[in-house]
mmCIF file of C-alpha atoms in Angstrom:
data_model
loop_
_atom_site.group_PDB
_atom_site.id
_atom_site.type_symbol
_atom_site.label_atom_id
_atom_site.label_comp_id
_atom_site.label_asym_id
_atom_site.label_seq_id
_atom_site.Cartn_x
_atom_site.Cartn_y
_atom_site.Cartn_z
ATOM 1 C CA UNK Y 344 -19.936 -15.704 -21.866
ATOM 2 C CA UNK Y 345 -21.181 -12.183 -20.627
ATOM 3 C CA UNK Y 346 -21.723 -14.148 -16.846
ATOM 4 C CA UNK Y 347 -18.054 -15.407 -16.796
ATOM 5 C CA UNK Y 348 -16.521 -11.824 -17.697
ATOM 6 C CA UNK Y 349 -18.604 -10.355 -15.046
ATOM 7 C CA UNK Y 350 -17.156 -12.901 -12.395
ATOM 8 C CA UNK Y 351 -13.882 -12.140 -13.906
ATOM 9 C CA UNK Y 352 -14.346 -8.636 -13.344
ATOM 10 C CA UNK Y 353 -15.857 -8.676 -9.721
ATOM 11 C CA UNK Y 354 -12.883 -11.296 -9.091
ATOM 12 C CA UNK Y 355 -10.546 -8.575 -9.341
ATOM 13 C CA UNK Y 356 -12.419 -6.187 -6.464
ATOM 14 C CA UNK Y 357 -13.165 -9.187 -4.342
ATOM 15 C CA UNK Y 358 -9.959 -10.271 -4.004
ATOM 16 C CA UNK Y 359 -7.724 -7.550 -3.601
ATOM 17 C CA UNK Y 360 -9.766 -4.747 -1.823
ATOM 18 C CA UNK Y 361 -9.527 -7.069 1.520
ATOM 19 C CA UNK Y 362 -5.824 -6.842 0.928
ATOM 20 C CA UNK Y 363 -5.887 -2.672 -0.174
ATOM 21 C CA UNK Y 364 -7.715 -1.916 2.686
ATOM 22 C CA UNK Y 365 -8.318 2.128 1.098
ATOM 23 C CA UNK Y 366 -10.922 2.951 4.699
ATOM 24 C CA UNK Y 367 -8.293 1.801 6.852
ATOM 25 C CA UNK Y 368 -5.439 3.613 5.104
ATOM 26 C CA UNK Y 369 -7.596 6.684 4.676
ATOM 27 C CA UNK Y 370 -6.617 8.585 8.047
ATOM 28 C CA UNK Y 371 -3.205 7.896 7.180
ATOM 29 C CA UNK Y 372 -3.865 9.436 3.514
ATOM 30 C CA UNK Y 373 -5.185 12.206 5.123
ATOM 31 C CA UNK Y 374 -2.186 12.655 7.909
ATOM 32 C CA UNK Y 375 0.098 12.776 5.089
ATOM 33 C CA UNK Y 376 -2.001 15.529 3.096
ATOM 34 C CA UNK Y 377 -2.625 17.771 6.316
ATOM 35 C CA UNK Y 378 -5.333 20.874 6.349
ATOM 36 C CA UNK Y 379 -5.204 21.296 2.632
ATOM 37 C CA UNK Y 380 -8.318 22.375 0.311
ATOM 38 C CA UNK Y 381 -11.184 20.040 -0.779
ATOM 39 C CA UNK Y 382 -9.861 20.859 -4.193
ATOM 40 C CA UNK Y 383 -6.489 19.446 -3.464
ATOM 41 C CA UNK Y 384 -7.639 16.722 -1.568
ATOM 42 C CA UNK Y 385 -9.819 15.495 -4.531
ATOM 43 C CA UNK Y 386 -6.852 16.372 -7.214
ATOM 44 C CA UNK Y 387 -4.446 14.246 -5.098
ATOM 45 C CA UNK Y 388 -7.205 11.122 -4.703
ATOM 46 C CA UNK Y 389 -7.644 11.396 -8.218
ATOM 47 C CA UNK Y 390 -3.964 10.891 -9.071
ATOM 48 C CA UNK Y 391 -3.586 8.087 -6.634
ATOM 49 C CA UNK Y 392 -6.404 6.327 -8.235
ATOM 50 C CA UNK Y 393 -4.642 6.856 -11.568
ATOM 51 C CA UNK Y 394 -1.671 5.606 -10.562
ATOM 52 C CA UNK Y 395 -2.973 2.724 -8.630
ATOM 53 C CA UNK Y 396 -4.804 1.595 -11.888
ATOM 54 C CA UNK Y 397 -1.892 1.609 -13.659
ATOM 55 C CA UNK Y 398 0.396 -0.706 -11.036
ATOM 56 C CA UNK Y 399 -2.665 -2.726 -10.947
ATOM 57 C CA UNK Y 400 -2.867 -3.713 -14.698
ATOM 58 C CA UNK Y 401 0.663 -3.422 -15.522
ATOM 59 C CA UNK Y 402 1.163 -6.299 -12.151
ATOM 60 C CA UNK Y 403 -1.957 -8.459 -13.762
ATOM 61 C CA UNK Y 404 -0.476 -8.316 -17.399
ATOM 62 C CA UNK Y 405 3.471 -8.028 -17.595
ATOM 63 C CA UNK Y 406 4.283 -8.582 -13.477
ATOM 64 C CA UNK Y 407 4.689 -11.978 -14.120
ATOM 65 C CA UNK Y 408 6.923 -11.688 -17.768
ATOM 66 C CA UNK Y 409 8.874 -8.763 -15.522
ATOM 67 C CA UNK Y 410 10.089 -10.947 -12.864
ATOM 68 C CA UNK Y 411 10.484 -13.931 -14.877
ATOM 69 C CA UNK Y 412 12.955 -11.660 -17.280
ATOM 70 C CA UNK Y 413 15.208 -10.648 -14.037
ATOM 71 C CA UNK Y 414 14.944 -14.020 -12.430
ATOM 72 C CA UNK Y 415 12.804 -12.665 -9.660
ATOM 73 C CA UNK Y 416 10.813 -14.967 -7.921
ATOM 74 C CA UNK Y 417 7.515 -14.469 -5.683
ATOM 75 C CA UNK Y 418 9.174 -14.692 -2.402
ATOM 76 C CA UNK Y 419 11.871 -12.252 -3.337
ATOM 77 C CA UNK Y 420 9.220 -9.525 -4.349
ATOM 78 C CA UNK Y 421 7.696 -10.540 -0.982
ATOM 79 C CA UNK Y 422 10.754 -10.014 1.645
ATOM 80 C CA UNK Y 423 12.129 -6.743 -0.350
ATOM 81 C CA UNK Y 424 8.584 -5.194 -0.722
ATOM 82 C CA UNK Y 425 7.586 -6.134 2.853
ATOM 83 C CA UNK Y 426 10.931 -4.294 4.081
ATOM 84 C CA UNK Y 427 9.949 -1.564 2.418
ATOM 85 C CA UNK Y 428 5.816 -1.603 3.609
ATOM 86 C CA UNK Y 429 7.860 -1.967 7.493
ATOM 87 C CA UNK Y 430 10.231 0.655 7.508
ATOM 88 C CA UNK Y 431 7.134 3.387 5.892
ATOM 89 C CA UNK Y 432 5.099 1.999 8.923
ATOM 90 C CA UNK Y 433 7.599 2.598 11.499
ATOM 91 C CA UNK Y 434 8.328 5.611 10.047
ATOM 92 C CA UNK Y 435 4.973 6.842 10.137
ATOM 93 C CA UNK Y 436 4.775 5.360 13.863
ATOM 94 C CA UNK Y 437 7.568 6.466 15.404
ATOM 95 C CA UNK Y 438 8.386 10.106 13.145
ATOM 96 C CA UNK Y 439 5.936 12.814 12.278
ATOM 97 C CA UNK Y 440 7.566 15.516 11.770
ATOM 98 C CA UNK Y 441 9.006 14.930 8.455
ATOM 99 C CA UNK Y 442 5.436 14.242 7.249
ATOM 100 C CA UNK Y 443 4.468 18.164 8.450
ATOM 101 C CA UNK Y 444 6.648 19.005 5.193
ATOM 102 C CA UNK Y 445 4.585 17.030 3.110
ATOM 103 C CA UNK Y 446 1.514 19.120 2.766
ATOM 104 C CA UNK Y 447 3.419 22.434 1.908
ATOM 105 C CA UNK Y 448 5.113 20.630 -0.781
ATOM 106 C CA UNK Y 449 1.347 18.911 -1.913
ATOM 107 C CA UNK Y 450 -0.299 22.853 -1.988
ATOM 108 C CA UNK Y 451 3.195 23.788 -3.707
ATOM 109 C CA UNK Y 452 2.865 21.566 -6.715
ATOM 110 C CA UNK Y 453 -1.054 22.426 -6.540
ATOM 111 C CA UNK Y 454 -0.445 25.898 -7.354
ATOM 112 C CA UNK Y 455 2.400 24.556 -9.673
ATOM 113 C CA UNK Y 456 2.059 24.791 -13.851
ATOM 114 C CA UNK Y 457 3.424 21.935 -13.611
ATOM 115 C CA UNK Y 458 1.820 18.439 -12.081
ATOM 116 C CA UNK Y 459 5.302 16.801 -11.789
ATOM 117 C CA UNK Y 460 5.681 17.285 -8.164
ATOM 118 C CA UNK Y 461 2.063 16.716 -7.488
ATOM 119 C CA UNK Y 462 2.031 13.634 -9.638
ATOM 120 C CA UNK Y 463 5.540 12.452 -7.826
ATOM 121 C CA UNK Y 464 3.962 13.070 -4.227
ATOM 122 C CA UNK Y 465 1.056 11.027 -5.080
ATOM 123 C CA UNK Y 466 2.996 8.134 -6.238
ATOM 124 C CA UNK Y 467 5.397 7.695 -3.485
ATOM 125 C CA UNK Y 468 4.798 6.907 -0.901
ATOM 126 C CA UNK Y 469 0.588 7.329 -1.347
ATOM 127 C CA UNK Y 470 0.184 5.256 -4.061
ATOM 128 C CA UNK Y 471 3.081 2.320 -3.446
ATOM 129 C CA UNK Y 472 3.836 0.929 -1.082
ATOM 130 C CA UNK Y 473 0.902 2.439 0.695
ATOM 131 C CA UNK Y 474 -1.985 1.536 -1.086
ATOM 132 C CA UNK Y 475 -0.839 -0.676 -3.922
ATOM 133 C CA UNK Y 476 2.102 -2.590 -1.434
ATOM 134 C CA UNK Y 477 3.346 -6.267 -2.385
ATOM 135 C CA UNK Y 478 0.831 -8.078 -1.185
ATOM 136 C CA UNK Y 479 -1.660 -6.459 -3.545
ATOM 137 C CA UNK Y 480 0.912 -6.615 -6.696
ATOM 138 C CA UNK Y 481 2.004 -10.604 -5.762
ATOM 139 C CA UNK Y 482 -2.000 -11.308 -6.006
ATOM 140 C CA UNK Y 483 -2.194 -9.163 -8.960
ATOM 141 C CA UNK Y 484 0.381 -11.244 -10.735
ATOM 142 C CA UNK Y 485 -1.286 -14.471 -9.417
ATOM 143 C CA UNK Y 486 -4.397 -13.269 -10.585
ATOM 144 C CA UNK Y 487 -3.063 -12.794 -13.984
ATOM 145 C CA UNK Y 488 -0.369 -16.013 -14.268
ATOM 146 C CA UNK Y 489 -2.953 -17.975 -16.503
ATOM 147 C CA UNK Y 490 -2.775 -16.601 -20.281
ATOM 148 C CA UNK Y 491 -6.192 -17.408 -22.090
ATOM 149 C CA UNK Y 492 -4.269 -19.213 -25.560
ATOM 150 C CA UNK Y 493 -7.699 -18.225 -27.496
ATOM 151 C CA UNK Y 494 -7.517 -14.541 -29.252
ATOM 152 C CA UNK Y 495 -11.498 -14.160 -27.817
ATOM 153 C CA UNK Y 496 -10.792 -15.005 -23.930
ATOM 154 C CA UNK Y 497 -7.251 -13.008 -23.933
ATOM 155 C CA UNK Y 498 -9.534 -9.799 -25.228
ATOM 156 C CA UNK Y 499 -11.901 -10.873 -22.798
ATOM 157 C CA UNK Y 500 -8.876 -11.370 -20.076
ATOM 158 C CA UNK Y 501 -8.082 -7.874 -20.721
ATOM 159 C CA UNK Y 502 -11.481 -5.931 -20.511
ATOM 160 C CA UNK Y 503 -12.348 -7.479 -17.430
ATOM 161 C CA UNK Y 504 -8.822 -6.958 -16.037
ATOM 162 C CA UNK Y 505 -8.956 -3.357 -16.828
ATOM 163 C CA UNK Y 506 -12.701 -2.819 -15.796
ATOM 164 C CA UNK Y 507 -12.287 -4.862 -12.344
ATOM 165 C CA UNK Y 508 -9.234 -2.810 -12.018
ATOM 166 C CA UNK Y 509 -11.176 0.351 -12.156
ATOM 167 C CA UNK Y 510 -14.147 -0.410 -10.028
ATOM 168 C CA UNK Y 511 -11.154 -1.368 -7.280
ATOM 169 C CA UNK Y 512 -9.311 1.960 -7.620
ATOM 170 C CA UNK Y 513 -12.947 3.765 -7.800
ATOM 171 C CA UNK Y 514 -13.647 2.889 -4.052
ATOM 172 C CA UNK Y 515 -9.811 3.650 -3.281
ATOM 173 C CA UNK Y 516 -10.860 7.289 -4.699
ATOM 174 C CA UNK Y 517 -13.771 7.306 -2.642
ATOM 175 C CA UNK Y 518 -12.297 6.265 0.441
ATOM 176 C CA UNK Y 519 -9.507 8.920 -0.442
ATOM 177 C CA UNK Y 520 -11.700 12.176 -1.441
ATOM 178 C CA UNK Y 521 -13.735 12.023 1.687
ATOM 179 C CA UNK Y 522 -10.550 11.210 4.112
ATOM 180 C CA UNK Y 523 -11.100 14.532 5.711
ATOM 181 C CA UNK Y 524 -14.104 14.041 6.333
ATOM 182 C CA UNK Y 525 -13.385 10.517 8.093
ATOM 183 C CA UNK Y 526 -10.593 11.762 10.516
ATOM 184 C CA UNK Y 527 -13.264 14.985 11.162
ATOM 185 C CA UNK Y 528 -16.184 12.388 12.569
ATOM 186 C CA UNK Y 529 -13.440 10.627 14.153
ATOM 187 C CA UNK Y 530 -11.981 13.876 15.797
ATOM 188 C CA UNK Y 531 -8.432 14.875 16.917
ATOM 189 C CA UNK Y 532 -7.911 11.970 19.572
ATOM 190 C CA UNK Y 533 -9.850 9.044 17.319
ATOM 191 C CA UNK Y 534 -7.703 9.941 14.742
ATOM 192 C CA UNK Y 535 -4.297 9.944 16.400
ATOM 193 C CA UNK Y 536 -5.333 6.589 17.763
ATOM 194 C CA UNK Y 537 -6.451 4.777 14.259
ATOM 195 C CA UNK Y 538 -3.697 6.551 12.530
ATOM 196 C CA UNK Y 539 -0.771 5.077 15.167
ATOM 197 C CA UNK Y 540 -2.726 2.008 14.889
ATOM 198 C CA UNK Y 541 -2.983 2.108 11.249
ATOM 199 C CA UNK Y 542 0.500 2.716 11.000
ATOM 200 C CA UNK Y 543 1.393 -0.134 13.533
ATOM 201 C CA UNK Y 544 -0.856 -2.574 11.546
ATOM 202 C CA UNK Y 545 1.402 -1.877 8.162
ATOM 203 C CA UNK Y 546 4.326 -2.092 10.315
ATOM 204 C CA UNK Y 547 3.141 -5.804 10.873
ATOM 205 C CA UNK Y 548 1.922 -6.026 7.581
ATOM 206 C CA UNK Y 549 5.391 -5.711 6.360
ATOM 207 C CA UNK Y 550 6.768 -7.859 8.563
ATOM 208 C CA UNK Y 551 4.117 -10.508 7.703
ATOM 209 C CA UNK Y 552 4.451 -10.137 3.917
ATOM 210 C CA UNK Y 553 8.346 -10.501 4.744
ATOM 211 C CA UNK Y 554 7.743 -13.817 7.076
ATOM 212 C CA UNK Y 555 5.494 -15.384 3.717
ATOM 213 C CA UNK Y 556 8.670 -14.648 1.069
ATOM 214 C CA UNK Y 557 11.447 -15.827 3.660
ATOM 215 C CA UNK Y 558 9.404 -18.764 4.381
ATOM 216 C CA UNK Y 559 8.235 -19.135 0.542
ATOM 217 C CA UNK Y 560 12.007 -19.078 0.030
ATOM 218 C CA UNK Y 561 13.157 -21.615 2.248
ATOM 219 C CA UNK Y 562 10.254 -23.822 0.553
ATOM 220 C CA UNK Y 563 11.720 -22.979 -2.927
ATOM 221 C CA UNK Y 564 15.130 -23.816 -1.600
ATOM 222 C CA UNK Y 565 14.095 -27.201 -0.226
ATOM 223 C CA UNK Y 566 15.122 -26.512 3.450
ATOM 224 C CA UNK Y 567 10.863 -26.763 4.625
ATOM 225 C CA UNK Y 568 8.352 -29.048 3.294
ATOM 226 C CA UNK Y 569 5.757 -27.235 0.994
#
């Protein structure tokens, strides 16, 4: 019993940190953030990692019930999310100077009594559709379609959905707190070029994720074979 929760929890890291990808969205963390202080940097890393826990279990647990309630199928969180993962790409391609605004406001809510900004900035766009984008949440709820019928595998089902969860968001946080210190060994022209790259590679991440539901669509509709 104790080997199959441990591949249940390492299933969790395994299969959705390929699709996360926190290195190669850390210079793009760290463009959004700016020249702010390790203290900030850590704080806001921190939060993400918080909040990407949270979409990560909630997606594995209730994603499926959620879209099942509205009538929402796969495909459709597919196309809408991957519109949304393509337009912050191209933004972030094409536009960077409404992203100069962003650290101000980040050091703002820092120095803030209250973490409401802070904690609003490090949702969107940081923490979805960034990190945790629809690709991540559709294998989340695939990951958690099957529920165990037994009361000792669903209590099982949940530890090692929240504990894989957290060893995934723990390397986001790492990847995030040293960011900085990524685009700095890079320096100023290796990290314009991975962070237009990285921003061209979630442009076509968007559009791929919205190819998959259109096509997933047609399949549901009966118009292509499965």
């Amino acid at each position: 019993m104790l080997i199959i929760f441990l591949k249940a929890v390492l299933l969790i890291p395994v299969t959705l940190l390929p699709i996360l990808n926190p290195l190669g969205i850390a210079p793009v963390f760290a463009n959004l953030l700016g020249d702010v202080p390790r203290q900030i940097e850590n704080r806001v890393a921190r939060q993400v990692a918080i909040n990407c826990w949270f979409l990560l279990v909630g997606a594995i647990f209730i994603g499926s019930h959620v879209l099942a309630f509205f009538g929402i199928s796969l495909p459709i969180v597919r196309i809408g999310g991957g519109i949304l993962v393509a337009v912050s790409g191209w933004k972030l391609l094409s536009d960077g100077g409404n992203d100069a605004a962003i650290p101000k406001q980040v050091a703002k809510a820092y120095d803030d009594e209250s973490n409401e900004e802070l904690k609003a900035r490090s949702f969107y766009p940081i923490s979805f559709p960034l990190t945790v984008g629809p690709g991540t949440i559709a294998a989340s709820i695939t990951l958690g379609a099957n529920t165990p019928a037994r009361l000792v595998d669903w209590v099982m089902s949940i530890g090692s959905a929240a504990l894989g969860s957290a060893l995934t968001v723990l390397v986001i946080y790492l990847c995030y707190r040293s960011a900085n210190k990524i685009v700095s060994l890079l320096g100023r022209l290796g990290t314009m070029v991975v962070l237009r790259l990285s921003a061209f590679i979630l442009l076509c991440i968007g559009i791929q994720i919205f190819w998959s539901g259109f096509t997933g669509l047609l399949v549901e509709t009966g118009m292509l074979p499965p």
